[in-house]
Short mmCIF file of C-alpha atoms and ligand atoms in Angstrom, two decimals:
data_model
loop_
_atom_site.label_atom_id
_atom_site.label_comp_id
_atom_site.label_asym_id
_atom_site.label_seq_id
_atom_site.Cartn_x
_atom_site.Cartn_y
_atom_site.Cartn_z
CA MET A 209 76.07 42.92 101.73
CA ALA A 210 78.68 45.63 102.10
CA GLY A 211 76.74 47.43 104.85
CA GLU A 212 73.94 49.97 104.59
CA GLY A 213 75.60 51.89 101.78
CA GLY A 214 75.74 48.66 99.75
CA VAL A 215 72.02 48.02 100.30
CA THR A 216 71.14 51.56 99.25
CA THR A 217 73.27 51.33 96.12
CA LEU A 218 71.76 47.98 95.16
CA GLU A 219 68.22 49.17 95.83
CA ALA A 220 68.83 52.26 93.73
CA ALA A 221 70.31 50.19 90.88
CA MET A 222 67.43 47.69 90.99
CA ASN A 223 64.83 50.45 91.10
CA ALA A 224 66.45 52.18 88.15
CA THR A 225 66.40 48.92 86.15
CA ALA A 226 62.79 48.27 87.14
CA ARG A 227 61.65 51.72 85.97
CA ALA A 228 63.65 51.42 82.75
CA VAL A 229 62.26 47.98 81.88
CA GLU A 230 58.75 49.24 82.65
CA ARG A 231 59.22 52.09 80.16
CA VAL A 232 60.29 49.58 77.50
CA LEU A 233 57.37 47.24 78.31
CA ASN A 234 55.00 50.19 78.23
CA ALA A 235 56.12 50.96 74.68
CA LEU A 236 56.15 47.33 73.52
CA ILE A 237 52.66 46.60 74.90
CA PRO A 238 50.72 49.71 73.89
CA GLU A 239 47.23 50.68 74.94
CA VAL A 240 45.07 50.04 71.90
CA ASP A 241 41.52 50.82 70.89
CA GLY A 242 39.44 48.46 68.81
CA PRO A 243 38.48 44.80 69.16
CA GLU A 244 41.77 43.61 70.72
CA LYS A 245 41.67 46.33 73.41
CA ARG A 246 40.79 43.84 76.18
CA LEU A 247 43.76 41.58 75.33
CA PHE A 248 46.29 44.43 75.42
CA SER A 249 44.70 45.78 78.58
CA ALA A 250 45.13 42.40 80.35
CA MET A 251 48.72 42.09 79.10
CA ARG A 252 49.52 45.55 80.44
CA TYR A 253 47.70 44.86 83.73
CA ALA A 254 50.00 41.88 84.33
CA ALA A 255 53.26 43.13 82.84
CA LEU A 256 53.19 46.62 84.35
CA ALA A 257 52.05 45.57 87.84
CA GLY A 258 55.41 45.92 89.51
CA GLY A 259 57.41 42.93 90.64
CA LYS A 260 61.05 42.91 91.63
CA ARG A 261 62.34 42.77 88.03
CA LEU A 262 65.18 40.57 89.24
CA ARG A 263 65.60 38.79 85.89
CA PRO A 264 65.95 42.10 83.98
CA PHE A 265 68.50 43.24 86.56
CA ILE A 266 70.54 40.06 85.95
CA VAL A 267 70.32 40.50 82.14
CA LEU A 268 71.50 44.12 82.43
CA SER A 269 74.30 43.19 84.84
CA SER A 270 75.52 40.36 82.63
CA ALA A 271 75.39 42.56 79.52
CA ASP A 272 77.28 45.32 81.35
CA LEU A 273 80.07 42.82 82.08
CA PHE A 274 80.77 42.49 78.36
CA GLY A 275 80.13 46.05 77.24
CA VAL A 276 76.83 45.25 75.51
CA SER A 277 74.69 48.33 74.83
CA LYS A 278 72.08 48.98 77.48
CA GLU A 279 69.40 49.57 74.89
CA ARG A 280 69.86 46.11 73.38
CA ALA A 281 70.11 44.42 76.76
CA MET A 282 66.91 46.18 77.82
CA ARG A 283 64.99 44.60 74.94
CA VAL A 284 66.15 41.14 76.00
CA ALA A 285 65.28 41.97 79.61
CA ALA A 286 61.79 43.08 78.55
CA ALA A 287 61.29 39.91 76.48
CA LEU A 288 62.32 37.76 79.42
CA GLU A 289 59.94 39.67 81.69
CA CYS A 290 57.12 39.00 79.18
CA ILE A 291 57.79 35.26 79.48
CA HIS A 292 58.07 35.43 83.25
CA THR A 293 54.76 37.35 83.41
CA TYR A 294 53.02 34.84 81.12
CA SER A 295 54.17 32.01 83.42
CA LEU A 296 52.73 33.80 86.45
CA ILE A 297 49.38 34.45 84.74
CA HIS A 298 49.04 30.81 83.70
CA ASP A 299 50.36 29.48 87.02
CA ASP A 300 47.66 31.47 88.85
CA LEU A 301 44.78 30.01 86.77
CA PRO A 302 42.14 27.87 88.50
CA CYS A 303 43.41 24.78 86.63
CA MET A 304 46.88 25.30 88.14
CA ASP A 305 47.48 27.17 91.42
CA ASN A 306 44.09 28.89 91.58
CA ALA A 307 45.61 32.00 93.15
CA ASP A 308 43.72 35.21 93.98
CA LEU A 309 46.64 37.57 94.50
CA ARG A 310 49.76 38.36 92.47
CA ARG A 311 52.13 41.28 92.88
CA GLY A 312 49.66 42.61 95.45
CA GLN A 313 46.67 42.81 93.10
CA PRO A 314 43.91 40.42 91.93
CA THR A 315 45.19 37.80 89.49
CA VAL A 316 44.42 38.31 85.79
CA HIS A 317 41.63 35.71 85.60
CA LEU A 318 39.85 37.48 88.49
CA ALA A 319 40.41 41.02 87.20
CA TYR A 320 39.35 39.95 83.66
CA ASP A 321 38.24 36.34 83.05
CA GLU A 322 39.85 32.97 82.50
CA ALA A 323 39.86 33.02 78.70
CA THR A 324 41.40 36.49 78.65
CA ALA A 325 44.08 35.34 81.14
CA VAL A 326 45.00 32.37 78.91
CA LEU A 327 45.23 34.62 75.84
CA ALA A 328 47.16 37.38 77.63
CA GLY A 329 49.72 34.74 78.68
CA ASP A 330 49.91 33.33 75.14
CA ALA A 331 50.35 36.80 73.70
CA LEU A 332 53.16 37.71 76.13
CA LEU A 333 54.97 34.46 75.34
CA THR A 334 54.87 35.04 71.60
CA LEU A 335 55.61 38.77 71.89
CA ALA A 336 58.85 37.84 73.68
CA PHE A 337 60.18 36.08 70.59
CA GLU A 338 59.06 38.91 68.33
CA ILE A 339 61.13 41.30 70.48
CA VAL A 340 64.25 39.12 70.63
CA SER A 341 64.29 38.26 66.92
CA ASP A 342 63.97 41.93 65.87
CA GLU A 343 67.06 43.54 64.36
CA LYS A 344 66.89 46.24 67.03
CA THR A 345 67.91 43.61 69.60
CA HIS A 346 71.17 42.72 67.83
CA SER A 347 72.62 43.43 64.40
CA ASP A 348 74.08 39.91 64.07
CA PRO A 349 71.41 37.40 63.00
CA ARG A 350 73.43 34.53 64.56
CA VAL A 351 73.29 36.25 67.93
CA ARG A 352 69.54 36.78 67.57
CA CYS A 353 69.11 33.15 66.64
CA ASP A 354 71.22 32.06 69.61
CA LEU A 355 69.11 34.25 71.92
CA VAL A 356 65.86 32.82 70.51
CA ARG A 357 67.10 29.25 70.91
CA ALA A 358 68.39 29.78 74.46
CA LEU A 359 65.18 31.55 75.51
CA ALA A 360 62.93 28.89 73.95
CA SER A 361 64.94 26.14 75.58
CA ALA A 362 64.77 27.83 79.00
CA ALA A 363 61.01 28.42 78.73
CA GLY A 364 60.00 25.16 77.05
CA PRO A 365 59.53 21.46 77.83
CA GLN A 366 63.07 20.96 79.10
CA GLY A 367 62.92 24.15 81.10
CA MET A 368 60.11 26.08 82.79
CA VAL A 369 57.08 24.34 81.26
CA GLY A 370 58.61 20.90 81.87
CA GLY A 371 59.29 21.89 85.49
CA GLN A 372 55.71 23.06 85.89
CA MET A 373 54.42 19.71 84.59
CA ILE A 374 56.61 17.80 87.07
CA ASP A 375 55.41 20.17 89.79
CA LEU A 376 51.75 19.49 89.01
CA GLU A 377 52.37 15.73 89.03
CA SER A 378 54.29 15.94 92.30
CA GLU A 379 50.98 16.45 94.10
CA HIS A 380 50.37 12.73 93.59
CA LYS A 381 53.81 11.42 94.52
CA THR A 382 56.57 12.21 97.00
CA LEU A 383 59.70 13.74 95.53
CA ASP A 384 63.04 13.41 97.29
CA ILE A 385 65.62 16.23 97.50
CA GLY A 386 67.09 15.27 94.10
CA GLY A 387 63.63 15.33 92.50
CA VAL A 388 62.75 18.71 94.02
CA THR A 389 66.11 20.14 92.95
CA ARG A 390 65.67 19.01 89.33
CA LEU A 391 62.07 20.28 89.22
CA GLN A 392 63.08 23.70 90.56
CA GLN A 393 66.10 23.98 88.27
CA MET A 394 63.71 23.56 85.38
CA LYS A 395 60.75 25.58 86.66
CA THR A 396 62.55 28.58 88.14
CA GLY A 397 66.26 28.11 87.46
CA ALA A 398 66.13 27.90 83.67
CA LEU A 399 64.85 31.48 83.15
CA ILE A 400 67.37 32.81 85.69
CA SER A 401 70.13 30.98 83.80
CA PHE A 402 68.99 32.56 80.56
CA ALA A 403 69.13 35.98 82.25
CA ALA A 404 72.74 35.42 83.32
CA GLU A 405 73.84 33.99 79.97
CA ALA A 406 72.09 36.60 77.84
CA GLY A 407 74.93 39.12 78.23
CA ALA A 408 77.48 36.47 77.22
CA ILE A 409 75.42 35.59 74.13
CA MET A 410 75.05 39.25 73.10
CA GLY A 411 78.72 39.92 73.83
CA ARG A 412 79.81 36.80 71.86
CA VAL A 413 82.19 35.81 74.64
CA SER A 414 84.22 32.62 75.12
CA ALA A 415 82.67 29.35 76.27
CA ASP A 416 84.46 29.41 79.66
CA LYS A 417 82.98 32.80 80.55
CA ARG A 418 79.53 31.61 79.53
CA GLN A 419 80.05 28.46 81.63
CA SER A 420 80.96 30.53 84.71
CA LEU A 421 77.77 32.53 84.32
CA ARG A 422 75.79 29.33 83.93
CA ALA A 423 77.31 27.93 87.15
CA TYR A 424 76.53 31.22 88.94
CA ALA A 425 72.93 31.10 87.73
CA HIS A 426 72.55 27.43 88.63
CA ASP A 427 73.34 28.09 92.31
CA LEU A 428 71.50 31.41 92.36
CA GLY A 429 68.34 29.85 90.89
CA LEU A 430 68.26 27.21 93.60
CA ALA A 431 68.92 29.76 96.35
CA PHE A 432 66.09 31.91 94.90
CA GLN A 433 63.69 28.97 95.01
CA ILE A 434 64.64 27.97 98.57
CA VAL A 435 63.97 31.56 99.68
CA ASP A 436 60.64 31.40 97.81
CA ASP A 437 59.76 28.25 99.76
CA LEU A 438 60.82 29.93 103.01
CA LEU A 439 58.60 32.93 102.23
CA ASP A 440 55.69 30.63 101.39
CA ALA A 441 56.18 28.80 104.70
CA SER A 442 56.66 31.80 106.96
CA GLY A 443 56.00 35.00 105.00
CA ASP A 444 53.04 37.33 105.21
CA ALA A 445 50.73 37.57 102.15
CA ALA A 446 50.40 41.36 102.41
CA GLU A 447 54.19 41.76 102.47
CA VAL A 448 54.99 39.07 99.90
CA GLY A 449 52.24 40.30 97.54
CA LYS A 450 50.88 36.83 96.71
CA ASP A 451 49.09 34.01 98.49
CA VAL A 452 51.34 32.21 101.00
CA GLY A 453 50.99 28.82 102.71
CA LYS A 454 50.13 27.19 99.34
CA ASP A 455 52.84 24.52 99.63
CA ALA A 456 51.67 23.22 103.00
CA GLU A 457 48.06 23.29 101.72
CA SER A 458 48.89 21.22 98.63
CA GLY A 459 51.08 18.74 100.54
CA LYS A 460 53.81 19.10 97.90
CA ALA A 461 57.46 18.37 98.78
CA THR A 462 59.56 21.55 98.84
CA PHE A 463 63.05 22.38 100.09
CA VAL A 464 61.44 23.52 103.34
CA THR A 465 59.29 20.42 103.88
CA ILE A 466 62.31 18.18 103.21
CA LEU A 467 65.07 20.14 104.97
CA GLY A 468 63.14 22.12 107.58
CA LEU A 469 63.31 25.92 107.95
CA ASP A 470 66.80 26.18 109.46
CA ARG A 471 68.63 23.81 107.11
CA ALA A 472 66.82 25.26 104.12
CA ARG A 473 68.06 28.76 105.04
CA GLN A 474 71.62 27.46 105.58
CA GLN A 475 71.49 25.74 102.19
CA ALA A 476 70.29 28.96 100.52
CA GLU A 477 73.18 30.87 102.12
CA LEU A 478 75.70 28.25 101.02
CA LEU A 479 74.39 28.31 97.45
CA THR A 480 74.56 32.12 97.38
CA ASP A 481 78.21 32.06 98.50
CA GLN A 482 78.95 29.42 95.88
CA ALA A 483 77.20 31.47 93.18
CA ILE A 484 79.35 34.47 94.07
CA GLN A 485 82.54 32.39 93.89
CA HIS A 486 81.74 31.41 90.30
CA LEU A 487 82.17 35.10 89.42
CA ASP A 488 85.81 35.22 90.56
CA ILE A 489 87.14 35.11 86.99
CA PHE A 490 85.42 38.41 86.22
CA GLY A 491 86.97 40.39 89.10
CA GLU A 492 85.29 43.60 90.23
CA SER A 493 83.41 44.03 86.98
CA ALA A 494 80.90 41.40 88.21
CA ASP A 495 79.95 43.34 91.34
CA LEU A 496 76.38 43.94 90.11
CA LEU A 497 75.87 40.18 89.70
CA ARG A 498 77.30 39.67 93.19
CA SER A 499 74.79 42.20 94.50
CA ALA A 500 71.96 40.39 92.72
CA ALA A 501 72.95 37.20 94.56
CA ARG A 502 72.95 38.99 97.92
CA PHE A 503 69.56 40.50 97.10
CA VAL A 504 68.14 37.01 96.52
CA ILE A 505 69.13 35.75 99.95
CA HIS A 506 67.91 38.89 101.77
CA ARG A 507 64.66 39.42 99.90
CA ARG A 508 61.40 39.65 101.85
CA LEU A 509 59.01 39.51 98.85
C1 GRG B 874 52.42 27.99 83.89
C2 GRG B 874 54.05 27.53 82.01
C3 GRG B 874 53.79 27.81 83.40
C4 GRG B 874 54.85 27.94 84.22
C5 GRG B 874 54.74 28.37 85.60
C6 GRG B 874 57.53 29.98 87.19
C7 GRG B 874 56.26 29.23 87.28
C8 GRG B 874 56.06 28.19 86.26
C9 GRG B 874 55.33 29.49 88.19
C10 GRG B 874 55.44 30.52 89.22
C11 GRG B 874 55.08 29.94 90.53
C12 GRG B 874 56.08 30.24 91.53
C13 GRG B 874 55.59 30.99 92.72
C14 GRG B 874 57.32 29.85 91.37
C15 GRG B 874 58.35 30.11 92.37
C16 GRG B 874 59.43 31.03 91.95
C17 GRG B 874 58.93 32.19 91.20
C18 GRG B 874 59.05 32.13 89.74
C19 GRG B 874 58.43 33.24 91.86
C20 GRG B 874 57.95 34.44 91.21
O1 GRG B 874 59.04 35.18 90.71
P1 GRG B 874 59.46 36.58 91.34
O2 GRG B 874 59.53 36.43 92.84
O3 GRG B 874 58.18 37.44 90.98
O4 GRG B 874 60.66 37.09 90.66
P2 GRG B 874 58.06 39.01 90.68
O5 GRG B 874 56.62 39.33 90.94
O6 GRG B 874 58.96 39.75 91.60
O7 GRG B 874 58.42 39.20 89.24
#
């Protein structure tokens, strides 16, 4: 971090992105009257509940690198946040993590009921593809198709959902560091990779630039997850805004249980530095993405 001024600038930029994405989500998930009112209400409860909006910030920063219009990038950011929110709702369900608290408020199945939580998650997942495939997101149908494919692949069986399945099964077996790394790349890393690549897809840039962003996101995603494990092991629920101590309770292998607190933190710092180095080819124009990496390592929630 470039000192206090750097922190303030990053905080201001992240807050501005968060407010902007919330305005877009507010419009895309309207309050409705009539029989489906409860579904929309639960979707809004989850999607508009705050959160760091890190993935939207990465989408916007990557789009900015290639001169993609903010309005278009914001739609992709909102779609990605819909998928992220769906994953949190479903992950919190009694059949998965059985969590009571998310983003500092009762989880959707507690505030509403289990069936509504399942449907709100389903609806956010499908809404994401409706948003991305709309002409307003990009005039070129090949770009829209590329976005849909990349998003589906990041969220699906070889990405987030596959990682979640491996995670659930890991309660009954012991994963080594390679196993935990693969699981986390799929469960958490894949959506972060999509966020970083989205700008390159919308900007129709060369394969080497896209590859550099992918390498950045690969290391950033792992650093993000290690910090998440550190917060679960030593964070405070009120500060973090969700239940903590879940990993130790479940007996699952994590970066912290395998490496210990100190080595896990060192590894997260190393990965963050590596992520930043992958941005060298972009020069100063990638400063926002560099800031996002520094945010990940310093985050407290
Ligand atoms: C149920 C299909 C399905 C997938 C669940 C991502 C995931 C897979 C579960 C979330 C559980 C979890 C705590 C994962 C660790 C990393 C992570 C995604 C944390 C939450 O993301 P943040 O910190 O949350 O960006 P906010 O609230 O800031 O948006």
